[in-house]
Amino acid sequence: MQVIIALVTTSIVATVIMRKPEWRLEYIGFSIVPLVLTLSGYSFILIHESPLFIWMVIAIILVLYFLFMKNIAVFLYQPAKYITYSLEHISIYSNLMASFFLYVSAAMFFILGVGRLRYILLYVAISTVVLIWQTFWIQKIPQRRAWLFVIVISAVMVQAFWALHFWPVAYYVSGGVLTLSLYCLLHLSRMYVTDMLNRATIIRYVTVTGLAFVIVLATSRWL
């Protein structure tokens, strides 16, 4: 519990330190990325015993955390050095990594019997809503148009997790499939909301995601 409190406090304080008078949702939007990334990473390494693996995960989290906070600082205090869309890109990468940690952790919790399925599904639903909302928010998509996609995509991800829990696959497979699904749905919905979606884009994303599914499932050990 002390670790969780420390991670939450650090993520929130790091954002509050860079406060601006006009900020409102910015406090929430900017805090979500480091908060979810660190908490999901912590839950991901809880049952791993390999020190090398644990330190690799910690290194990935630290790099993403550093890049995100650095880009916020540059955007606020050195705008001339800021690279356009850097925050949006690093936010997407961090959220996708966090989603992988979250979905793998949820699958592990179910397999190990840590919690009832209904509570794990609620955990997946809330986490997915938060990640999708933050992704749309930082990409400056109007909230009135984004909320429908937040709800629909979250419902799809919960249904997908529920379906996958019947499959005799390892938790890494479930996490990988769900993360790929979220990646595809996020990009397609973002392009639709911004009126950039076309047939070629749909075919490209569906094809790439489908091939990734095949590779993950074909190279995985079934239980």
PDB file of N, CA, C and O in Angstrom, residues 165-208:
ATOM      1  N   HIS A 165     -11.097 -14.816 -21.591  1.00  0.00           N
ATOM      2  CA  HIS A 165     -10.848 -15.557 -20.358  1.00  0.00           C
ATOM      3  C   HIS A 165     -11.284 -17.014 -20.493  1.00  0.00           C
ATOM      4  O   HIS A 165     -10.897 -17.863 -19.682  1.00  0.00           O
ATOM      5  N   PHE A 166     -12.075 -17.325 -21.541  1.00  0.00           N
ATOM      6  CA  PHE A 166     -12.437 -18.704 -21.821  1.00  0.00           C
ATOM      7  C   PHE A 166     -11.345 -19.441 -22.603  1.00  0.00           C
ATOM      8  O   PHE A 166     -11.330 -20.664 -22.647  1.00  0.00           O
ATOM      9  N   TRP A 167     -10.479 -18.689 -23.261  1.00  0.00           N
ATOM     10  CA  TRP A 167      -9.465 -19.301 -24.131  1.00  0.00           C
ATOM     11  C   TRP A 167      -8.330 -19.889 -23.297  1.00  0.00           C
ATOM     12  O   TRP A 167      -7.897 -19.279 -22.304  1.00  0.00           O
ATOM     13  N   PRO A 168      -7.813 -21.036 -23.706  1.00  0.00           N
ATOM     14  CA  PRO A 168      -6.691 -21.656 -22.984  1.00  0.00           C
ATOM     15  C   PRO A 168      -5.353 -21.059 -23.411  1.00  0.00           C
ATOM     16  O   PRO A 168      -4.485 -21.740 -23.960  1.00  0.00           O
ATOM     17  N   VAL A 169      -5.193 -19.760 -23.175  1.00  0.00           N
ATOM     18  CA  VAL A 169      -3.962 -19.069 -23.581  1.00  0.00           C
ATOM     19  C   VAL A 169      -3.319 -18.408 -22.371  1.00  0.00           C
ATOM     20  O   VAL A 169      -3.983 -18.150 -21.366  1.00  0.00           O
ATOM     21  N   ALA A 170      -2.029 -18.146 -22.477  1.00  0.00           N
ATOM     22  CA  ALA A 170      -1.303 -17.487 -21.398  1.00  0.00           C
ATOM     23  C   ALA A 170      -1.754 -16.037 -21.266  1.00  0.00           C
ATOM     24  O   ALA A 170      -2.284 -15.440 -22.208  1.00  0.00           O
ATOM     25  N   TYR A 171      -1.515 -15.452 -20.095  1.00  0.00           N
ATOM     26  CA  TYR A 171      -1.960 -14.072 -19.865  1.00  0.00           C
ATOM     27  C   TYR A 171      -1.250 -13.075 -20.760  1.00  0.00           C
ATOM     28  O   TYR A 171      -1.807 -12.039 -21.102  1.00  0.00           O
ATOM     29  N   TYR A 172      -0.029 -13.389 -21.200  1.00  0.00           N
ATOM     30  CA  TYR A 172       0.658 -12.492 -22.127  1.00  0.00           C
ATOM     31  C   TYR A 172      -0.065 -12.442 -23.475  1.00  0.00           C
ATOM     32  O   TYR A 172      -0.096 -11.401 -24.135  1.00  0.00           O
ATOM     33  N   VAL A 173      -0.620 -13.556 -23.880  1.00  0.00           N
ATOM     34  CA  VAL A 173      -1.364 -13.603 -25.146  1.00  0.00           C
ATOM     35  C   VAL A 173      -2.621 -12.748 -25.044  1.00  0.00           C
ATOM     36  O   VAL A 173      -2.920 -11.943 -25.933  1.00  0.00           O
ATOM     37  N   SER A 174      -3.357 -12.906 -23.953  1.00  0.00           N
ATOM     38  CA  SER A 174      -4.559 -12.091 -23.749  1.00  0.00           C
ATOM     39  C   SER A 174      -4.212 -10.609 -23.734  1.00  0.00           C
ATOM     40  O   SER A 174      -4.883  -9.791 -24.372  1.00  0.00           O
ATOM     41  N   GLY A 175      -3.156 -10.260 -23.012  1.00  0.00           N
ATOM     42  CA  GLY A 175      -2.735  -8.861 -22.951  1.00  0.00           C
ATOM     43  C   GLY A 175      -2.317  -8.325 -24.300  1.00  0.00           C
ATOM     44  O   GLY A 175      -2.652  -7.191 -24.664  1.00  0.00           O
ATOM     45  N   GLY A 176      -1.585  -9.137 -25.071  1.00  0.00           N
ATOM     46  CA  GLY A 176      -1.150  -8.708 -26.400  1.00  0.00           C
ATOM     47  C   GLY A 176      -2.314  -8.509 -27.352  1.00  0.00           C
ATOM     48  O   GLY A 176      -2.366  -7.501 -28.078  1.00  0.00           O
ATOM     49  N   VAL A 177      -3.258  -9.434 -27.354  1.00  0.00           N
ATOM     50  CA  VAL A 177      -4.427  -9.337 -28.238  1.00  0.00           C
ATOM     51  C   VAL A 177      -5.265  -8.109 -27.881  1.00  0.00           C
ATOM     52  O   VAL A 177      -5.708  -7.361 -28.764  1.00  0.00           O
ATOM     53  N   LEU A 178      -5.477  -7.886 -26.604  1.00  0.00           N
ATOM     54  CA  LEU A 178      -6.278  -6.742 -26.176  1.00  0.00           C
ATOM     55  C   LEU A 178      -5.586  -5.418 -26.477  1.00  0.00           C
ATOM     56  O   LEU A 178      -6.231  -4.452 -26.898  1.00  0.00           O
ATOM     57  N   THR A 179      -4.285  -5.367 -26.290  1.00  0.00           N
ATOM     58  CA  THR A 179      -3.543  -4.142 -26.589  1.00  0.00           C
ATOM     59  C   THR A 179      -3.575  -3.822 -28.070  1.00  0.00           C
ATOM     60  O   THR A 179      -3.755  -2.661 -28.476  1.00  0.00           O
ATOM     61  N   LEU A 180      -3.411  -4.826 -28.904  1.00  0.00           N
ATOM     62  CA  LEU A 180      -3.490  -4.628 -30.356  1.00  0.00           C
ATOM     63  C   LEU A 180      -4.880  -4.145 -30.762  1.00  0.00           C
ATOM     64  O   LEU A 180      -5.024  -3.271 -31.627  1.00  0.00           O
ATOM     65  N   SER A 181      -5.901  -4.717 -30.140  1.00  0.00           N
ATOM     66  CA  SER A 181      -7.281  -4.300 -30.428  1.00  0.00           C
ATOM     67  C   SER A 181      -7.499  -2.849 -30.047  1.00  0.00           C
ATOM     68  O   SER A 181      -8.096  -2.076 -30.811  1.00  0.00           O
ATOM     69  N   LEU A 182      -7.010  -2.470 -28.876  1.00  0.00           N
ATOM     70  CA  LEU A 182      -7.159  -1.089 -28.431  1.00  0.00           C
ATOM     71  C   LEU A 182      -6.419  -0.136 -29.355  1.00  0.00           C
ATOM     72  O   LEU A 182      -6.929   0.938 -29.702  1.00  0.00           O
ATOM     73  N   TYR A 183      -5.231  -0.514 -29.775  1.00  0.00           N
ATOM     74  CA  TYR A 183      -4.438   0.304 -30.702  1.00  0.00           C
ATOM     75  C   TYR A 183      -5.211   0.566 -31.989  1.00  0.00           C
ATOM     76  O   TYR A 183      -5.309   1.717 -32.450  1.00  0.00           O
ATOM     77  N   CYS A 184      -5.780  -0.483 -32.563  1.00  0.00           N
ATOM     78  CA  CYS A 184      -6.527  -0.338 -33.815  1.00  0.00           C
ATOM     79  C   CYS A 184      -7.773   0.520 -33.623  1.00  0.00           C
ATOM     80  O   CYS A 184      -8.027   1.444 -34.407  1.00  0.00           O
ATOM     81  N   LEU A 185      -8.545   0.253 -32.581  1.00  0.00           N
ATOM     82  CA  LEU A 185      -9.785   0.991 -32.351  1.00  0.00           C
ATOM     83  C   LEU A 185      -9.523   2.464 -32.047  1.00  0.00           C
ATOM     84  O   LEU A 185     -10.271   3.342 -32.500  1.00  0.00           O
ATOM     85  N   LEU A 186      -8.477   2.736 -31.288  1.00  0.00           N
ATOM     86  CA  LEU A 186      -8.155   4.125 -30.957  1.00  0.00           C
ATOM     87  C   LEU A 186      -7.824   4.935 -32.204  1.00  0.00           C
ATOM     88  O   LEU A 186      -8.311   6.057 -32.382  1.00  0.00           O
ATOM     89  N   HIS A 187      -6.988   4.378 -33.063  1.00  0.00           N
ATOM     90  CA  HIS A 187      -6.577   5.112 -34.250  1.00  0.00           C
ATOM     91  C   HIS A 187      -7.734   5.288 -35.237  1.00  0.00           C
ATOM     92  O   HIS A 187      -7.902   6.375 -35.816  1.00  0.00           O
ATOM     93  N   LEU A 188      -8.528   4.254 -35.426  1.00  0.00           N
ATOM     94  CA  LEU A 188      -9.654   4.359 -36.359  1.00  0.00           C
ATOM     95  C   LEU A 188     -10.692   5.363 -35.844  1.00  0.00           C
ATOM     96  O   LEU A 188     -11.213   6.170 -36.624  1.00  0.00           O
ATOM     97  N   SER A 189     -10.982   5.321 -34.561  1.00  0.00           N
ATOM     98  CA  SER A 189     -11.969   6.250 -34.007  1.00  0.00           C
ATOM     99  C   SER A 189     -11.451   7.687 -34.035  1.00  0.00           C
ATOM    100  O   SER A 189     -12.203   8.621 -34.313  1.00  0.00           O
ATOM    101  N   ARG A 190     -10.166   7.861 -33.746  1.00  0.00           N
ATOM    102  CA  ARG A 190      -9.601   9.216 -33.796  1.00  0.00           C
ATOM    103  C   ARG A 190      -9.697   9.790 -35.203  1.00  0.00           C
ATOM    104  O   ARG A 190     -10.053  10.961 -35.387  1.00  0.00           O
ATOM    105  N   MET A 191      -9.394   8.986 -36.186  1.00  0.00           N
ATOM    106  CA  MET A 191      -9.464   9.458 -37.568  1.00  0.00           C
ATOM    107  C   MET A 191     -10.904   9.731 -37.995  1.00  0.00           C
ATOM    108  O   MET A 191     -11.176  10.657 -38.765  1.00  0.00           O
ATOM    109  N   TYR A 192     -11.839   8.935 -37.472  1.00  0.00           N
ATOM    110  CA  TYR A 192     -13.244   9.164 -37.806  1.00  0.00           C
ATOM    111  C   TYR A 192     -13.723  10.486 -37.211  1.00  0.00           C
ATOM    112  O   TYR A 192     -14.378  11.285 -37.896  1.00  0.00           O
ATOM    113  N   VAL A 193     -13.393  10.725 -35.956  1.00  0.00           N
ATOM    114  CA  VAL A 193     -13.836  11.951 -35.286  1.00  0.00           C
ATOM    115  C   VAL A 193     -13.230  13.183 -35.938  1.00  0.00           C
ATOM    116  O   VAL A 193     -13.876  14.235 -36.014  1.00  0.00           O
ATOM    117  N   THR A 194     -12.009  13.076 -36.424  1.00  0.00           N
ATOM    118  CA  THR A 194     -11.331  14.213 -37.064  1.00  0.00           C
ATOM    119  C   THR A 194     -11.548  14.243 -38.577  1.00  0.00           C
ATOM    120  O   THR A 194     -10.868  14.986 -39.281  1.00  0.00           O
ATOM    121  N   ASP A 195     -12.471  13.414 -39.076  1.00  0.00           N
ATOM    122  CA  ASP A 195     -12.833  13.381 -40.505  1.00  0.00           C
ATOM    123  C   ASP A 195     -11.639  13.036 -41.408  1.00  0.00           C
ATOM    124  O   ASP A 195     -11.519  13.546 -42.529  1.00  0.00           O
ATOM    125  N   MET A 196     -10.767  12.172 -40.922  1.00  0.00           N
ATOM    126  CA  MET A 196      -9.607  11.741 -41.703  1.00  0.00           C
ATOM    127  C   MET A 196      -9.692  10.278 -42.116  1.00  0.00           C
ATOM    128  O   MET A 196      -8.798   9.757 -42.787  1.00  0.00           O
ATOM    129  N   LEU A 197     -10.777   9.619 -41.724  1.00  0.00           N
ATOM    130  CA  LEU A 197     -10.898   8.189 -41.994  1.00  0.00           C
ATOM    131  C   LEU A 197     -11.318   7.943 -43.437  1.00  0.00           C
ATOM    132  O   LEU A 197     -12.210   8.594 -43.959  1.00  0.00           O
ATOM    133  N   ASN A 198     -10.654   6.987 -44.072  1.00  0.00           N
ATOM    134  CA  ASN A 198     -11.021   6.580 -45.416  1.00  0.00           C
ATOM    135  C   ASN A 198     -10.841   5.077 -45.565  1.00  0.00           C
ATOM    136  O   ASN A 198     -10.337   4.404 -44.653  1.00  0.00           O
ATOM    137  N   ARG A 199     -11.221   4.558 -46.710  1.00  0.00           N
ATOM    138  CA  ARG A 199     -11.194   3.110 -46.913  1.00  0.00           C
ATOM    139  C   ARG A 199      -9.777   2.549 -46.831  1.00  0.00           C
ATOM    140  O   ARG A 199      -9.552   1.489 -46.224  1.00  0.00           O
ATOM    141  N   ALA A 200      -8.824   3.259 -47.397  1.00  0.00           N
ATOM    142  CA  ALA A 200      -7.436   2.775 -47.391  1.00  0.00           C
ATOM    143  C   ALA A 200      -6.900   2.678 -45.966  1.00  0.00           C
ATOM    144  O   ALA A 200      -6.187   1.717 -45.625  1.00  0.00           O
ATOM    145  N   THR A 201      -7.238   3.650 -45.135  1.00  0.00           N
ATOM    146  CA  THR A 201      -6.784   3.637 -43.745  1.00  0.00           C
ATOM    147  C   THR A 201      -7.380   2.463 -42.991  1.00  0.00           C
ATOM    148  O   THR A 201      -6.688   1.782 -42.221  1.00  0.00           O
ATOM    149  N   ILE A 202      -8.674   2.222 -43.193  1.00  0.00           N
ATOM    150  CA  ILE A 202      -9.337   1.097 -42.525  1.00  0.00           C
ATOM    151  C   ILE A 202      -8.674  -0.223 -42.923  1.00  0.00           C
ATOM    152  O   ILE A 202      -8.357  -1.064 -42.072  1.00  0.00           O
ATOM    153  N   ILE A 203      -8.448  -0.392 -44.217  1.00  0.00           N
ATOM    154  CA  ILE A 203      -7.828  -1.628 -44.702  1.00  0.00           C
ATOM    155  C   ILE A 203      -6.427  -1.803 -44.111  1.00  0.00           C
ATOM    156  O   ILE A 203      -6.043  -2.898 -43.692  1.00  0.00           O
ATOM    157  N   ARG A 204      -5.660  -0.703 -44.059  1.00  0.00           N
ATOM    158  CA  ARG A 204      -4.291  -0.787 -43.538  1.00  0.00           C
ATOM    159  C   ARG A 204      -4.275  -1.194 -42.075  1.00  0.00           C
ATOM    160  O   ARG A 204      -3.540  -2.120 -41.687  1.00  0.00           O
ATOM    161  N   TYR A 205      -5.073  -0.536 -41.251  1.00  0.00           N
ATOM    162  CA  TYR A 205      -5.061  -0.841 -39.825  1.00  0.00           C
ATOM    163  C   TYR A 205      -5.622  -2.224 -39.533  1.00  0.00           C
ATOM    164  O   TYR A 205      -5.078  -2.958 -38.687  1.00  0.00           O
ATOM    165  N   VAL A 206      -6.699  -2.583 -40.199  1.00  0.00           N
ATOM    166  CA  VAL A 206      -7.296  -3.900 -39.973  1.00  0.00           C
ATOM    167  C   VAL A 206      -6.338  -4.998 -40.428  1.00  0.00           C
ATOM    168  O   VAL A 206      -6.178  -6.028 -39.757  1.00  0.00           O
ATOM    169  N   THR A 207      -5.666  -4.789 -41.550  1.00  0.00           N
ATOM    170  CA  THR A 207      -4.735  -5.793 -42.063  1.00  0.00           C
ATOM    171  C   THR A 207      -3.544  -5.969 -41.136  1.00  0.00           C
ATOM    172  O   THR A 207      -3.164  -7.093 -40.786  1.00  0.00           O
ATOM    173  N   VAL A 208      -2.954  -4.861 -40.732  1.00  0.00           N
ATOM    174  CA  VAL A 208      -1.786  -4.932 -39.842  1.00  0.00           C
ATOM    175  C   VAL A 208      -2.159  -5.566 -38.503  1.00  0.00           C
ATOM    176  O   VAL A 208      -1.441  -6.431 -37.985  1.00  0.00           O
TER     177      VAL A 208
END
